Amino acid sequence: MKQLLAILTLISFNTFAQMPKEISSELVLLKVKTGKEKVLLKENRHFEAPNWSRDGKFLIINAAGLLEKIDRKGKNLGKINPDGINTVNNDHGLSFDGKILVFSKNDKAAAPSNNSRIYVSNAEGSNPKLVTPDFPSYWHGISPDNKYLAYTAQRNGEWDIYRIPTEGGAEEKITDSKGLDDGPEYSYDGNWIYFNSHRTGRMQLYRMQPDGSGVEQLTDDALDNWFPHPSPDNKSIVYIAYLEDQKGAHPFGKDVKLRMMILETREIKDITPVFYGGQGTINVHSWSPDGKSIAFVRYTDLTKK
């Protein structure tokens, strides 16, 4: 079973192997209170994982291994340091103060496959620096004080959550459960790391204190729940839910929906209808700075039209 889970987890990170040859991607801005959507960008290509700039003027997506900036009118503002930042996967984002860009990239210099490592750079992409020599490592969160990165990594055949100083140094394992732990993201107040885990045999949402203590389970339902993104006011989380059990994987091209939990009451509601998505839809933090909107990617398989 352990070996099967490891195989399924690796499959979940291999997005390109799952994708149809012809695909349309939509970058959608969603007002979380009203459900009103605005399609910012729709193109017949594959892009993923939107982040907001901290001034709210543009978003960052990844496509074909590069990072691109898209303004609020859907105009492509160009690639971010494509000579220095390439082979990027869908785990990337900015620090809370907007000064640091963090990204995971597939490093063939490290290994032929399963080789993601984490880098930091200045916000505009200059001076990229390797932070995690060990691999595979997939970034998801940075502490509000910029001192630590939180990420999921496979070490000795097990996927757990780690943290490491942003400037580099020794990594620290902060979860130690059987099954995949993934998607660690700091709350804006720095009090919690939110994450998803397959420790019960179904993917559910959790939170813990930044040192890994005080773990709380947040969801316990028949959906597969991934990537909890805490809101700027620390009052809610938005996450992606698969309608069917994915056996510990996070595949592309499935029936999914976005949901929101009010943390004080644990009340959950759908904030989108069911759509075609999964891997690439909402992997990383995508709240607007004012806390009013979420950015996500919806897909269409053009071979089925």
mmCIF file of C-alpha atoms in Angstrom:
data_model
loop_
_atom_site.group_PDB
_atom_site.id
_atom_site.type_symbol
_atom_site.label_atom_id
_atom_site.label_comp_id
_atom_site.label_asym_id
_atom_site.label_seq_id
_atom_site.Cartn_x
_atom_site.Cartn_y
_atom_site.Cartn_z
ATOM 1 C CA MET A 1 0.000 0.000 0.000
ATOM 2 C CA LYS A 2 2.863 2.354 0.892
ATOM 3 C CA GLN A 3 4.467 1.779 -2.501
ATOM 4 C CA LEU A 4 1.135 2.312 -4.281
ATOM 5 C CA LEU A 5 0.576 5.620 -2.468
ATOM 6 C CA ALA A 6 4.040 6.802 -3.443
ATOM 7 C CA ILE A 7 3.366 5.968 -7.089
ATOM 8 C CA LEU A 8 0.004 7.740 -7.065
ATOM 9 C CA THR A 9 1.539 10.792 -5.424
ATOM 10 C CA LEU A 10 4.244 11.017 -8.054
ATOM 11 C CA ILE A 11 1.578 10.752 -10.734
ATOM 12 C CA SER A 12 -0.226 13.699 -9.156
ATOM 13 C CA PHE A 13 2.809 15.894 -9.750
ATOM 14 C CA ASN A 14 3.214 14.787 -13.381
ATOM 15 C CA THR A 15 0.660 17.137 -14.867
ATOM 16 C CA PHE A 16 1.725 16.982 -18.466
ATOM 17 C CA ALA A 17 1.293 13.229 -18.733
ATOM 18 C CA GLN A 18 -2.395 13.596 -17.860
ATOM 19 C CA MET A 19 -3.371 16.453 -20.104
ATOM 20 C CA PRO A 20 -5.278 16.184 -23.365
ATOM 21 C CA LYS A 21 -3.433 17.446 -26.433
ATOM 22 C CA GLU A 22 -5.878 20.288 -26.939
ATOM 23 C CA ILE A 23 -6.927 22.312 -23.941
ATOM 24 C CA SER A 24 -8.357 25.712 -23.076
ATOM 25 C CA SER A 25 -7.418 27.462 -19.824
ATOM 26 C CA GLU A 26 -9.434 30.225 -18.160
ATOM 27 C CA LEU A 27 -8.022 32.540 -15.502
ATOM 28 C CA VAL A 28 -11.052 33.372 -13.366
ATOM 29 C CA LEU A 29 -11.491 36.016 -10.658
ATOM 30 C CA LEU A 30 -14.206 35.044 -8.187
ATOM 31 C CA LYS A 31 -15.857 37.338 -5.656
ATOM 32 C CA VAL A 32 -16.119 35.036 -2.655
ATOM 33 C CA LYS A 33 -19.190 36.674 -1.088
ATOM 34 C CA THR A 34 -21.328 37.029 -4.200
ATOM 35 C CA GLY A 35 -20.019 34.218 -6.408
ATOM 36 C CA LYS A 36 -19.640 36.674 -9.291
ATOM 37 C CA GLU A 37 -17.000 35.566 -11.786
ATOM 38 C CA LYS A 38 -14.842 37.490 -14.216
ATOM 39 C CA VAL A 39 -12.845 35.580 -16.837
ATOM 40 C CA LEU A 40 -9.609 37.550 -17.046
ATOM 41 C CA LEU A 41 -7.878 35.398 -19.632
ATOM 42 C CA LYS A 42 -8.997 32.495 -21.832
ATOM 43 C CA GLU A 43 -6.529 30.865 -24.209
ATOM 44 C CA ASN A 44 -6.078 27.551 -25.992
ATOM 45 C CA ARG A 45 -3.001 26.554 -24.036
ATOM 46 C CA HIS A 46 -2.187 25.218 -20.595
ATOM 47 C CA PHE A 47 -1.418 27.550 -17.701
ATOM 48 C CA GLU A 48 -1.723 27.115 -13.953
ATOM 49 C CA ALA A 49 -1.732 28.346 -10.364
ATOM 50 C CA PRO A 50 -2.431 32.093 -10.192
ATOM 51 C CA ASN A 51 -0.924 34.306 -7.464
ATOM 52 C CA TRP A 52 -1.730 37.977 -6.842
ATOM 53 C CA SER A 53 0.859 40.706 -6.605
ATOM 54 C CA ARG A 54 0.706 42.355 -3.208
ATOM 55 C CA ASP A 55 -0.557 45.620 -4.702
ATOM 56 C CA GLY A 56 -3.305 43.735 -6.546
ATOM 57 C CA LYS A 57 -2.300 45.091 -9.958
ATOM 58 C CA PHE A 58 -1.321 41.808 -11.620
ATOM 59 C CA LEU A 59 -1.308 38.026 -11.238
ATOM 60 C CA ILE A 60 1.424 35.456 -11.782
ATOM 61 C CA ILE A 61 0.793 32.171 -13.598
ATOM 62 C CA ASN A 62 3.091 29.398 -14.787
ATOM 63 C CA ALA A 63 3.046 28.045 -18.335
ATOM 64 C CA ALA A 64 5.537 25.854 -20.211
ATOM 65 C CA GLY A 65 8.002 26.109 -17.325
ATOM 66 C CA LEU A 66 8.009 29.922 -17.145
ATOM 67 C CA LEU A 67 6.315 32.530 -14.957
ATOM 68 C CA GLU A 68 4.121 35.162 -16.617
ATOM 69 C CA LYS A 69 2.523 38.380 -15.342
ATOM 70 C CA ILE A 70 -1.116 39.084 -16.275
ATOM 71 C CA ASP A 71 -2.629 42.480 -15.463
ATOM 72 C CA ARG A 72 -6.163 43.111 -14.204
ATOM 73 C CA LYS A 73 -7.399 43.601 -17.764
ATOM 74 C CA GLY A 74 -6.015 40.261 -18.961
ATOM 75 C CA LYS A 75 -2.997 41.730 -20.737
ATOM 76 C CA ASN A 76 0.154 39.636 -20.678
ATOM 77 C CA LEU A 77 2.923 41.798 -19.202
ATOM 78 C CA GLY A 78 5.660 39.333 -20.089
ATOM 79 C CA LYS A 79 7.726 36.619 -18.480
ATOM 80 C CA ILE A 80 9.595 36.961 -15.209
ATOM 81 C CA ASN A 81 13.342 36.536 -15.800
ATOM 82 C CA PRO A 82 12.976 33.639 -18.273
ATOM 83 C CA ASP A 83 16.750 33.188 -18.545
ATOM 84 C CA GLY A 84 17.086 32.671 -14.804
ATOM 85 C CA ILE A 85 13.676 31.255 -13.884
ATOM 86 C CA ASN A 86 12.610 28.321 -16.044
ATOM 87 C CA THR A 87 11.388 24.719 -15.762
ATOM 88 C CA VAL A 88 9.118 26.073 -13.020
ATOM 89 C CA ASN A 89 6.217 23.918 -11.820
ATOM 90 C CA ASN A 90 2.947 25.141 -10.315
ATOM 91 C CA ASP A 91 4.262 25.924 -6.818
ATOM 92 C CA HIS A 92 5.248 29.593 -6.755
ATOM 93 C CA GLY A 93 4.263 32.837 -5.080
ATOM 94 C CA LEU A 94 5.220 36.070 -3.353
ATOM 95 C CA SER A 95 5.949 36.807 0.290
ATOM 96 C CA PHE A 96 3.383 38.700 2.357
ATOM 97 C CA ASP A 97 5.321 41.951 1.912
ATOM 98 C CA GLY A 98 5.798 41.327 -1.821
ATOM 99 C CA LYS A 99 9.602 41.476 -1.639
ATOM 100 C CA ILE A 100 10.439 37.793 -2.221
ATOM 101 C CA LEU A 101 9.435 35.501 -5.076
ATOM 102 C CA VAL A 102 9.514 31.793 -4.204
ATOM 103 C CA PHE A 103 9.226 29.035 -6.783
ATOM 104 C CA SER A 104 9.747 25.319 -7.237
ATOM 105 C CA LYS A 105 11.448 24.173 -10.414
ATOM 106 C CA ASN A 106 12.207 20.826 -11.966
ATOM 107 C CA ASP A 107 15.997 20.579 -11.780
ATOM 108 C CA LYS A 108 17.430 18.093 -14.250
ATOM 109 C CA ALA A 109 20.843 19.026 -12.906
ATOM 110 C CA ALA A 110 19.803 17.319 -9.669
ATOM 111 C CA ALA A 111 18.194 14.167 -11.126
ATOM 112 C CA PRO A 112 16.506 13.017 -14.361
ATOM 113 C CA SER A 113 13.023 13.072 -12.745
ATOM 114 C CA ASN A 114 11.215 13.678 -9.435
ATOM 115 C CA ASN A 115 13.662 16.541 -9.045
ATOM 116 C CA SER A 116 11.762 19.619 -7.870
ATOM 117 C CA ARG A 117 13.770 22.017 -5.709
ATOM 118 C CA ILE A 118 12.876 25.368 -4.165
ATOM 119 C CA TYR A 119 14.401 28.744 -5.025
ATOM 120 C CA VAL A 120 13.937 32.316 -3.842
ATOM 121 C CA SER A 121 14.617 35.521 -5.744
ATOM 122 C CA ASN A 122 13.881 39.203 -5.556
ATOM 123 C CA ALA A 123 10.262 40.008 -6.408
ATOM 124 C CA GLU A 124 11.079 40.924 -10.012
ATOM 125 C CA GLY A 125 12.919 37.617 -10.466
ATOM 126 C CA SER A 126 16.514 38.748 -10.126
ATOM 127 C CA ASN A 127 19.175 36.861 -8.180
ATOM 128 C CA PRO A 128 17.508 33.432 -7.893
ATOM 129 C CA LYS A 129 19.025 31.294 -5.142
ATOM 130 C CA LEU A 130 18.613 27.585 -4.359
ATOM 131 C CA VAL A 131 17.224 26.975 -0.855
ATOM 132 C CA THR A 132 16.556 23.207 -0.789
ATOM 133 C CA PRO A 133 19.432 21.119 -2.162
ATOM 134 C CA ASP A 134 17.428 17.970 -1.368
ATOM 135 C CA PHE A 135 14.635 16.853 -3.686
ATOM 136 C CA PRO A 136 11.833 16.428 -4.450
ATOM 137 C CA SER A 137 10.674 19.562 -2.620
ATOM 138 C CA TYR A 138 7.525 21.520 -3.489
ATOM 139 C CA TRP A 139 7.000 24.973 -1.967
ATOM 140 C CA HIS A 140 3.654 26.199 -0.640
ATOM 141 C CA GLY A 141 4.114 28.807 2.093
ATOM 142 C CA ILE A 142 6.310 31.537 3.520
ATOM 143 C CA SER A 143 5.979 32.892 7.059
ATOM 144 C CA PRO A 144 4.739 36.483 7.413
ATOM 145 C CA ASP A 145 8.119 37.550 8.808
ATOM 146 C CA ASN A 146 9.897 35.963 5.789
ATOM 147 C CA LYS A 147 12.023 33.757 8.060
ATOM 148 C CA TYR A 148 10.762 30.329 6.969
ATOM 149 C CA LEU A 149 9.522 28.466 3.922
ATOM 150 C CA ALA A 150 7.028 25.621 4.351
ATOM 151 C CA TYR A 151 6.924 22.827 1.794
ATOM 152 C CA THR A 152 6.127 19.207 1.132
ATOM 153 C CA ALA A 153 9.016 16.874 0.419
ATOM 154 C CA GLN A 154 9.698 13.209 -0.061
ATOM 155 C CA ARG A 155 12.471 11.886 2.161
ATOM 156 C CA ASN A 156 13.181 8.193 2.679
ATOM 157 C CA GLY A 157 10.055 7.238 0.754
ATOM 158 C CA GLU A 158 7.649 9.349 2.869
ATOM 159 C CA TRP A 159 5.954 12.659 2.004
ATOM 160 C CA ASP A 160 5.903 15.060 4.951
ATOM 161 C CA ILE A 161 5.841 18.800 5.587
ATOM 162 C CA TYR A 162 9.087 20.605 6.278
ATOM 163 C CA ARG A 163 10.244 24.106 6.991
ATOM 164 C CA ILE A 164 13.585 25.703 6.240
ATOM 165 C CA PRO A 165 15.068 29.176 6.778
ATOM 166 C CA THR A 166 14.366 31.345 3.736
ATOM 167 C CA GLU A 167 18.063 32.138 3.537
ATOM 168 C CA GLY A 168 18.862 28.422 3.462
ATOM 169 C CA GLY A 169 20.106 26.019 6.102
ATOM 170 C CA ALA A 170 18.948 22.813 7.733
ATOM 171 C CA GLU A 171 15.427 21.649 6.974
ATOM 172 C CA GLU A 172 13.115 20.612 9.816
ATOM 173 C CA LYS A 173 10.411 17.968 9.457
ATOM 174 C CA ILE A 174 7.222 19.166 11.150
ATOM 175 C CA THR A 175 4.815 16.322 10.304
ATOM 176 C CA ASP A 176 5.464 12.619 10.718
ATOM 177 C CA SER A 177 2.347 10.720 9.690
ATOM 178 C CA LYS A 178 1.929 7.868 7.260
ATOM 179 C CA GLY A 179 0.547 9.020 3.927
ATOM 180 C CA LEU A 180 0.955 12.264 2.030
ATOM 181 C CA ASP A 181 1.032 15.600 3.877
ATOM 182 C CA ASP A 182 0.892 18.505 1.417
ATOM 183 C CA GLY A 183 -0.012 22.125 0.724
ATOM 184 C CA PRO A 184 1.372 23.866 3.858
ATOM 185 C CA GLU A 185 0.449 27.543 3.971
ATOM 186 C CA TYR A 186 0.919 30.103 6.735
ATOM 187 C CA SER A 187 -1.972 32.203 7.986
ATOM 188 C CA TYR A 188 -1.522 35.961 7.663
ATOM 189 C CA ASP A 189 -1.072 36.300 11.422
ATOM 190 C CA GLY A 190 1.577 33.564 11.445
ATOM 191 C CA ASN A 191 -0.252 31.513 14.078
ATOM 192 C CA TRP A 192 -1.094 28.510 11.899
ATOM 193 C CA ILE A 193 0.078 26.404 9.011
ATOM 194 C CA TYR A 194 -2.870 24.992 7.051
ATOM 195 C CA PHE A 195 -2.344 21.779 5.072
ATOM 196 C CA ASN A 196 -3.988 18.684 3.625
ATOM 197 C CA SER A 197 -3.205 15.112 4.582
ATOM 198 C CA HIS A 198 -4.069 11.583 3.539
ATOM 199 C CA ARG A 199 -3.273 10.190 6.999
ATOM 200 C CA THR A 200 -6.806 8.801 7.512
ATOM 201 C CA GLY A 201 -7.011 7.204 4.058
ATOM 202 C CA ARG A 202 -8.971 10.156 2.620
ATOM 203 C CA MET A 203 -7.597 13.593 1.812
ATOM 204 C CA GLN A 204 -8.775 16.047 4.469
ATOM 205 C CA LEU A 205 -7.772 19.496 5.726
ATOM 206 C CA TYR A 206 -5.829 20.274 8.895
ATOM 207 C CA ARG A 207 -3.979 23.052 10.627
ATOM 208 C CA MET A 208 -1.099 23.091 13.090
ATOM 209 C CA GLN A 209 1.106 25.538 14.886
ATOM 210 C CA PRO A 210 4.212 26.559 12.917
ATOM 211 C CA ASP A 211 6.424 24.079 14.773
ATOM 212 C CA GLY A 212 4.105 21.178 13.912
ATOM 213 C CA SER A 213 2.343 20.963 17.278
ATOM 214 C CA GLY A 214 -1.361 21.358 18.033
ATOM 215 C CA VAL A 215 -2.708 19.605 14.922
ATOM 216 C CA GLU A 216 -6.450 20.120 14.318
ATOM 217 C CA GLN A 217 -8.519 18.294 11.702
ATOM 218 C CA LEU A 218 -10.818 20.731 9.884
ATOM 219 C CA THR A 219 -12.774 18.553 7.433
ATOM 220 C CA ASP A 220 -14.106 15.022 7.646
ATOM 221 C CA ASP A 221 -16.334 14.276 4.678
ATOM 222 C CA ALA A 222 -16.616 12.149 1.540
ATOM 223 C CA LEU A 223 -14.845 14.687 -0.689
ATOM 224 C CA ASP A 224 -11.113 14.826 -1.424
ATOM 225 C CA ASN A 225 -10.025 18.192 -0.008
ATOM 226 C CA TRP A 226 -6.800 19.902 -1.059
ATOM 227 C CA PHE A 227 -4.808 23.113 -0.647
ATOM 228 C CA PRO A 228 -6.451 25.246 2.057
ATOM 229 C CA HIS A 229 -5.717 28.943 1.442
ATOM 230 C CA PRO A 230 -6.271 31.175 4.495
ATOM 231 C CA SER A 231 -7.863 34.560 3.911
ATOM 232 C CA PRO A 232 -6.109 37.872 4.662
ATOM 233 C CA ASP A 233 -8.410 38.444 7.656
ATOM 234 C CA ASN A 234 -7.624 34.954 9.054
ATOM 235 C CA LYS A 235 -11.339 34.170 9.283
ATOM 236 C CA SER A 236 -11.791 31.653 6.461
ATOM 237 C CA ILE A 237 -10.080 29.264 4.086
ATOM 238 C CA VAL A 238 -10.798 28.478 0.445
ATOM 239 C CA TYR A 239 -9.888 25.077 -0.940
ATOM 240 C CA ILE A 240 -10.440 22.711 -3.863
ATOM 241 C CA ALA A 241 -12.541 19.572 -3.427
ATOM 242 C CA TYR A 242 -12.638 16.560 -5.741
ATOM 243 C CA LEU A 243 -16.017 14.899 -5.913
ATOM 244 C CA GLU A 244 -14.498 11.415 -5.901
ATOM 245 C CA ASP A 245 -11.754 9.682 -3.946
ATOM 246 C CA GLN A 246 -8.457 10.192 -5.790
ATOM 247 C CA LYS A 247 -6.530 7.661 -3.670
ATOM 248 C CA GLY A 248 -4.001 10.202 -2.433
ATOM 249 C CA ALA A 249 -3.350 11.777 -5.838
ATOM 250 C CA HIS A 250 -4.095 15.258 -7.146
ATOM 251 C CA PRO A 251 -4.795 14.661 -10.843
ATOM 252 C CA PHE A 252 -5.676 17.043 -13.629
ATOM 253 C CA GLY A 253 -8.987 16.854 -15.485
ATOM 254 C CA LYS A 254 -11.506 15.852 -12.810
ATOM 255 C CA ASP A 255 -14.820 17.136 -11.468
ATOM 256 C CA VAL A 256 -13.967 19.616 -8.735
ATOM 257 C CA LYS A 257 -15.407 22.629 -6.946
ATOM 258 C CA LEU A 258 -14.109 25.399 -4.721
ATOM 259 C CA ARG A 259 -15.386 25.587 -1.168
ATOM 260 C CA MET A 260 -14.997 28.034 1.698
ATOM 261 C CA MET A 261 -14.896 27.292 5.429
ATOM 262 C CA ILE A 262 -15.625 29.897 8.111
ATOM 263 C CA LEU A 263 -13.040 28.985 10.722
ATOM 264 C CA GLU A 264 -14.900 30.108 13.833
ATOM 265 C CA THR A 265 -17.982 27.997 13.110
ATOM 266 C CA ARG A 266 -16.474 25.395 10.708
ATOM 267 C CA GLU A 267 -19.383 26.168 8.368
ATOM 268 C CA ILE A 268 -18.603 25.115 4.774
ATOM 269 C CA LYS A 269 -20.253 26.283 1.582
ATOM 270 C CA ASP A 270 -19.619 25.840 -2.134
ATOM 271 C CA ILE A 271 -18.411 28.990 -3.849
ATOM 272 C CA THR A 272 -18.359 27.561 -7.400
ATOM 273 C CA PRO A 273 -20.391 25.009 -9.309
ATOM 274 C CA VAL A 274 -18.631 21.786 -10.280
ATOM 275 C CA PHE A 275 -16.101 22.335 -13.091
ATOM 276 C CA TYR A 276 -13.278 20.584 -14.988
ATOM 277 C CA GLY A 277 -10.057 21.153 -13.092
ATOM 278 C CA GLY A 278 -7.739 19.734 -10.447
ATOM 279 C CA GLN A 279 -3.978 19.974 -10.712
ATOM 280 C CA GLY A 280 -3.194 23.571 -11.677
ATOM 281 C CA THR A 281 -6.513 25.072 -10.582
ATOM 282 C CA ILE A 282 -5.588 26.567 -7.222
ATOM 283 C CA ASN A 283 -2.328 25.006 -6.033
ATOM 284 C CA VAL A 284 -0.959 28.099 -4.322
ATOM 285 C CA HIS A 285 -2.166 31.140 -2.412
ATOM 286 C CA SER A 286 -4.533 33.091 -4.661
ATOM 287 C CA TRP A 287 -6.492 35.500 -2.462
ATOM 288 C CA SER A 288 -6.533 39.111 -3.597
ATOM 289 C CA PRO A 289 -4.802 41.428 -1.099
ATOM 290 C CA ASP A 290 -8.132 42.981 -0.099
ATOM 291 C CA GLY A 291 -9.592 39.557 0.703
ATOM 292 C CA LYS A 292 -12.531 39.976 -1.661
ATOM 293 C CA SER A 293 -11.553 37.649 -4.516
ATOM 294 C CA ILE A 294 -9.938 34.335 -5.313
ATOM 295 C CA ALA A 295 -8.157 33.627 -8.601
ATOM 296 C CA PHE A 296 -8.319 30.127 -10.060
ATOM 297 C CA VAL A 297 -7.951 28.272 -13.354
ATOM 298 C CA ARG A 298 -10.744 26.346 -15.049
ATOM 299 C CA TYR A 299 -10.083 24.061 -18.022
ATOM 300 C CA THR A 300 -11.859 22.731 -21.081
ATOM 301 C CA ASP A 301 -10.854 19.543 -22.912
ATOM 302 C CA LEU A 302 -11.191 20.702 -26.522
ATOM 303 C CA THR A 303 -10.976 17.134 -27.837
ATOM 304 C CA LYS A 304 -14.409 16.457 -26.310
ATOM 305 C CA LYS A 305 -16.209 19.472 -27.793
#
